[in-house]
């Protein structure tokens, strides 16, 4: 059914992480309902809002990295494109920052 998709290990881990976060956030919301909070984002947000914003940001970071991979190899005179694990790590750090401080 999914033969047309290219499921590399980083992609599989990324989407598995999203599913686990959604399950965890649902359980957390049932146990402890959220309230609006003002962090460094320009609006008051709930945990779910910050998760959504963080996931979008993580996806854009990964897309930008994949799109610019060949250019980065030229800019930094690398023999091959940088590993996708770099964008995975950066996007997860940004997601964590948005969830915690946003």
mmCIF file with all atom_site columns, C-alpha atoms in Angstrom:
data_model
loop_
_atom_site.group_PDB
_atom_site.id
_atom_site.type_symbol
_atom_site.label_atom_id
_atom_site.label_alt_id
_atom_site.label_comp_id
_atom_site.label_asym_id
_atom_site.label_entity_id
_atom_site.label_seq_id
_atom_site.pdbx_PDB_ins_code
_atom_site.Cartn_x
_atom_site.Cartn_y
_atom_site.Cartn_z
_atom_site.occupancy
_atom_site.B_iso_or_equiv
_atom_site.pdbx_formal_charge
_atom_site.auth_seq_id
_atom_site.auth_comp_id
_atom_site.auth_asym_id
_atom_site.auth_atom_id
_atom_site.pdbx_PDB_model_num
ATOM 1   C CA . UNK A 1 1   ? 0.000  0.000  0.000  1.00 0.00 ? 1   UNK A CA 1
ATOM 2   C CA . UNK A 1 2   ? 2.815  2.419  0.847  1.00 0.00 ? 2   UNK A CA 1
ATOM 3   C CA . UNK A 1 3   ? 5.329  1.175  -1.725 1.00 0.00 ? 3   UNK A CA 1
ATOM 4   C CA . UNK A 1 4   ? 5.288  4.541  -3.512 1.00 0.00 ? 4   UNK A CA 1
ATOM 5   C CA . UNK A 1 5   ? 6.544  6.326  -0.375 1.00 0.00 ? 5   UNK A CA 1
ATOM 6   C CA . UNK A 1 6   ? 10.211 6.616  0.492  1.00 0.00 ? 6   UNK A CA 1
ATOM 7   C CA . UNK A 1 7   ? 10.287 5.714  4.172  1.00 0.00 ? 7   UNK A CA 1
ATOM 8   C CA . UNK A 1 8   ? 13.809 6.387  5.299  1.00 0.00 ? 8   UNK A CA 1
ATOM 9   C CA . UNK A 1 9   ? 14.699 5.863  8.933  1.00 0.00 ? 9   UNK A CA 1
ATOM 10  C CA . UNK A 1 10  ? 14.639 9.605  9.818  1.00 0.00 ? 10  UNK A CA 1
ATOM 11  C CA . UNK A 1 11  ? 11.223 10.035 8.160  1.00 0.00 ? 11  UNK A CA 1
ATOM 12  C CA . UNK A 1 12  ? 9.790  7.015  9.964  1.00 0.00 ? 12  UNK A CA 1
ATOM 13  C CA . UNK A 1 13  ? 11.151 8.224  13.315 1.00 0.00 ? 13  UNK A CA 1
ATOM 14  C CA . UNK A 1 14  ? 9.824  11.748 12.693 1.00 0.00 ? 14  UNK A CA 1
ATOM 15  C CA . UNK A 1 15  ? 6.271  10.568 11.937 1.00 0.00 ? 15  UNK A CA 1
ATOM 16  C CA . UNK A 1 16  ? 6.324  7.997  14.740 1.00 0.00 ? 16  UNK A CA 1
ATOM 17  C CA . UNK A 1 17  ? 7.337  10.802 17.078 1.00 0.00 ? 17  UNK A CA 1
ATOM 18  C CA . UNK A 1 18  ? 4.411  12.921 15.887 1.00 0.00 ? 18  UNK A CA 1
ATOM 19  C CA . UNK A 1 19  ? 1.966  10.088 16.553 1.00 0.00 ? 19  UNK A CA 1
ATOM 20  C CA . UNK A 1 20  ? 3.423  9.523  20.030 1.00 0.00 ? 20  UNK A CA 1
ATOM 21  C CA . UNK A 1 21  ? 3.271  13.268 20.799 1.00 0.00 ? 21  UNK A CA 1
ATOM 22  C CA . UNK A 1 22  ? -0.377 13.443 19.747 1.00 0.00 ? 22  UNK A CA 1
ATOM 23  C CA . UNK A 1 23  ? -1.261 10.458 21.921 1.00 0.00 ? 23  UNK A CA 1
ATOM 24  C CA . UNK A 1 24  ? 0.710  11.878 24.850 1.00 0.00 ? 24  UNK A CA 1
ATOM 25  C CA . UNK A 1 25  ? -0.833 15.340 24.485 1.00 0.00 ? 25  UNK A CA 1
ATOM 26  C CA . UNK A 1 26  ? -4.334 13.827 24.360 1.00 0.00 ? 26  UNK A CA 1
ATOM 27  C CA . UNK A 1 27  ? -3.767 11.868 27.570 1.00 0.00 ? 27  UNK A CA 1
ATOM 28  C CA . UNK A 1 28  ? -2.170 14.924 29.231 1.00 0.00 ? 28  UNK A CA 1
ATOM 29  C CA . UNK A 1 29  ? -5.117 17.113 28.199 1.00 0.00 ? 29  UNK A CA 1
ATOM 30  C CA . UNK A 1 30  ? -7.619 14.630 29.647 1.00 0.00 ? 30  UNK A CA 1
ATOM 31  C CA . UNK A 1 31  ? -5.681 14.389 32.931 1.00 0.00 ? 31  UNK A CA 1
ATOM 32  C CA . UNK A 1 32  ? -4.880 18.114 33.239 1.00 0.00 ? 32  UNK A CA 1
ATOM 33  C CA . UNK A 1 33  ? -6.824 20.573 31.052 1.00 0.00 ? 33  UNK A CA 1
ATOM 34  C CA . UNK A 1 34  ? -4.672 23.354 29.659 1.00 0.00 ? 34  UNK A CA 1
ATOM 35  C CA . UNK A 1 35  ? -4.968 27.107 30.145 1.00 0.00 ? 35  UNK A CA 1
ATOM 36  C CA . UNK A 1 36  ? -3.869 29.944 27.934 1.00 0.00 ? 36  UNK A CA 1
ATOM 37  C CA . UNK A 1 37  ? -0.308 31.079 28.566 1.00 0.00 ? 37  UNK A CA 1
ATOM 38  C CA . UNK A 1 38  ? 1.862  33.884 27.183 1.00 0.00 ? 38  UNK A CA 1
ATOM 39  C CA . UNK A 1 39  ? 5.416  32.904 26.317 1.00 0.00 ? 39  UNK A CA 1
ATOM 40  C CA . UNK A 1 40  ? 7.691  34.500 23.732 1.00 0.00 ? 40  UNK A CA 1
ATOM 41  C CA . UNK A 1 41  ? 5.258  33.749 20.906 1.00 0.00 ? 41  UNK A CA 1
ATOM 42  C CA . UNK A 1 42  ? 3.245  36.858 19.989 1.00 0.00 ? 42  UNK A CA 1
ATOM 43  C CA . UNK A 1 43  ? -0.028 35.376 21.292 1.00 0.00 ? 43  UNK A CA 1
ATOM 44  C CA . UNK A 1 44  ? -1.469 33.465 24.196 1.00 0.00 ? 44  UNK A CA 1
ATOM 45  C CA . UNK A 1 45  ? -1.340 29.739 23.441 1.00 0.00 ? 45  UNK A CA 1
ATOM 46  C CA . UNK A 1 46  ? -2.348 26.377 24.860 1.00 0.00 ? 46  UNK A CA 1
ATOM 47  C CA . UNK A 1 47  ? -0.188 23.248 24.831 1.00 0.00 ? 47  UNK A CA 1
ATOM 48  C CA . UNK A 1 48  ? -1.947 22.054 21.696 1.00 0.00 ? 48  UNK A CA 1
ATOM 49  C CA . UNK A 1 49  ? -1.355 25.388 19.944 1.00 0.00 ? 49  UNK A CA 1
ATOM 50  C CA . UNK A 1 50  ? 2.348  25.234 20.748 1.00 0.00 ? 50  UNK A CA 1
ATOM 51  C CA . UNK A 1 51  ? 2.542  21.616 19.546 1.00 0.00 ? 51  UNK A CA 1
ATOM 52  C CA . UNK A 1 52  ? 0.889  22.569 16.251 1.00 0.00 ? 52  UNK A CA 1
ATOM 53  C CA . UNK A 1 53  ? 3.152  25.594 15.730 1.00 0.00 ? 53  UNK A CA 1
ATOM 54  C CA . UNK A 1 54  ? 6.208  23.526 16.685 1.00 0.00 ? 54  UNK A CA 1
ATOM 55  C CA . UNK A 1 55  ? 5.307  20.697 14.295 1.00 0.00 ? 55  UNK A CA 1
ATOM 56  C CA . UNK A 1 56  ? 4.812  23.140 11.434 1.00 0.00 ? 56  UNK A CA 1
ATOM 57  C CA . UNK A 1 57  ? 8.154  24.774 12.200 1.00 0.00 ? 57  UNK A CA 1
ATOM 58  C CA . UNK A 1 58  ? 9.888  21.377 12.387 1.00 0.00 ? 58  UNK A CA 1
ATOM 59  C CA . UNK A 1 59  ? 8.401  20.359 9.041  1.00 0.00 ? 59  UNK A CA 1
ATOM 60  C CA . UNK A 1 60  ? 9.555  23.598 7.386  1.00 0.00 ? 60  UNK A CA 1
ATOM 61  C CA . UNK A 1 61  ? 13.071 23.169 8.798  1.00 0.00 ? 61  UNK A CA 1
ATOM 62  C CA . UNK A 1 62  ? 13.250 19.643 7.371  1.00 0.00 ? 62  UNK A CA 1
ATOM 63  C CA . UNK A 1 63  ? 11.876 20.728 3.991  1.00 0.00 ? 63  UNK A CA 1
ATOM 64  C CA . UNK A 1 64  ? 14.316 23.628 3.779  1.00 0.00 ? 64  UNK A CA 1
ATOM 65  C CA . UNK A 1 65  ? 17.217 21.339 4.661  1.00 0.00 ? 65  UNK A CA 1
ATOM 66  C CA . UNK A 1 66  ? 16.238 18.791 2.028  1.00 0.00 ? 66  UNK A CA 1
ATOM 67  C CA . UNK A 1 67  ? 15.728 21.527 -0.568 1.00 0.00 ? 67  UNK A CA 1
ATOM 68  C CA . UNK A 1 68  ? 19.030 23.223 0.206  1.00 0.00 ? 68  UNK A CA 1
ATOM 69  C CA . UNK A 1 69  ? 21.099 20.058 0.760  1.00 0.00 ? 69  UNK A CA 1
ATOM 70  C CA . UNK A 1 70  ? 22.757 20.175 -2.650 1.00 0.00 ? 70  UNK A CA 1
ATOM 71  C CA . UNK A 1 71  ? 23.446 23.902 -2.333 1.00 0.00 ? 71  UNK A CA 1
ATOM 72  C CA . UNK A 1 72  ? 24.936 23.417 1.145  1.00 0.00 ? 72  UNK A CA 1
ATOM 73  C CA . UNK A 1 73  ? 27.303 20.811 -0.295 1.00 0.00 ? 73  UNK A CA 1
ATOM 74  C CA . UNK A 1 74  ? 28.456 23.412 -2.832 1.00 0.00 ? 74  UNK A CA 1
ATOM 75  C CA . UNK A 1 75  ? 28.630 26.302 -0.338 1.00 0.00 ? 75  UNK A CA 1
ATOM 76  C CA . UNK A 1 76  ? 30.658 24.379 2.223  1.00 0.00 ? 76  UNK A CA 1
ATOM 77  C CA . UNK A 1 77  ? 32.584 22.361 -0.397 1.00 0.00 ? 77  UNK A CA 1
ATOM 78  C CA . UNK A 1 78  ? 31.397 19.015 0.959  1.00 0.00 ? 78  UNK A CA 1
ATOM 79  C CA . UNK A 1 79  ? 31.870 15.744 -0.911 1.00 0.00 ? 79  UNK A CA 1
ATOM 80  C CA . UNK A 1 80  ? 28.193 14.827 -0.462 1.00 0.00 ? 80  UNK A CA 1
ATOM 81  C CA . UNK A 1 81  ? 25.009 16.380 0.862  1.00 0.00 ? 81  UNK A CA 1
ATOM 82  C CA . UNK A 1 82  ? 24.852 16.743 4.655  1.00 0.00 ? 82  UNK A CA 1
ATOM 83  C CA . UNK A 1 83  ? 23.033 14.031 6.591  1.00 0.00 ? 83  UNK A CA 1
ATOM 84  C CA . UNK A 1 84  ? 19.290 14.405 7.065  1.00 0.00 ? 84  UNK A CA 1
ATOM 85  C CA . UNK A 1 85  ? 19.883 13.584 10.748 1.00 0.00 ? 85  UNK A CA 1
ATOM 86  C CA . UNK A 1 86  ? 21.191 17.137 11.184 1.00 0.00 ? 86  UNK A CA 1
ATOM 87  C CA . UNK A 1 87  ? 17.855 18.649 10.178 1.00 0.00 ? 87  UNK A CA 1
ATOM 88  C CA . UNK A 1 88  ? 16.037 16.075 12.297 1.00 0.00 ? 88  UNK A CA 1
ATOM 89  C CA . UNK A 1 89  ? 18.035 17.059 15.382 1.00 0.00 ? 89  UNK A CA 1
ATOM 90  C CA . UNK A 1 90  ? 17.645 20.799 14.727 1.00 0.00 ? 90  UNK A CA 1
ATOM 91  C CA . UNK A 1 91  ? 13.917 20.506 14.107 1.00 0.00 ? 91  UNK A CA 1
ATOM 92  C CA . UNK A 1 92  ? 13.386 18.482 17.303 1.00 0.00 ? 92  UNK A CA 1
ATOM 93  C CA . UNK A 1 93  ? 15.347 21.039 19.327 1.00 0.00 ? 93  UNK A CA 1
ATOM 94  C CA . UNK A 1 94  ? 13.244 23.871 17.883 1.00 0.00 ? 94  UNK A CA 1
ATOM 95  C CA . UNK A 1 95  ? 10.052 21.899 18.548 1.00 0.00 ? 95  UNK A CA 1
ATOM 96  C CA . UNK A 1 96  ? 11.103 21.349 22.169 1.00 0.00 ? 96  UNK A CA 1
ATOM 97  C CA . UNK A 1 97  ? 11.936 25.029 22.579 1.00 0.00 ? 97  UNK A CA 1
ATOM 98  C CA . UNK A 1 98  ? 8.546  26.103 21.225 1.00 0.00 ? 98  UNK A CA 1
ATOM 99  C CA . UNK A 1 99  ? 6.711  23.604 23.432 1.00 0.00 ? 99  UNK A CA 1
ATOM 100 C CA . UNK A 1 100 ? 8.615  24.696 26.541 1.00 0.00 ? 100 UNK A CA 1
ATOM 101 C CA . UNK A 1 101 ? 9.041  28.463 26.132 1.00 0.00 ? 101 UNK A CA 1
ATOM 102 C CA . UNK A 1 102 ? 6.540  29.462 23.427 1.00 0.00 ? 102 UNK A CA 1
#
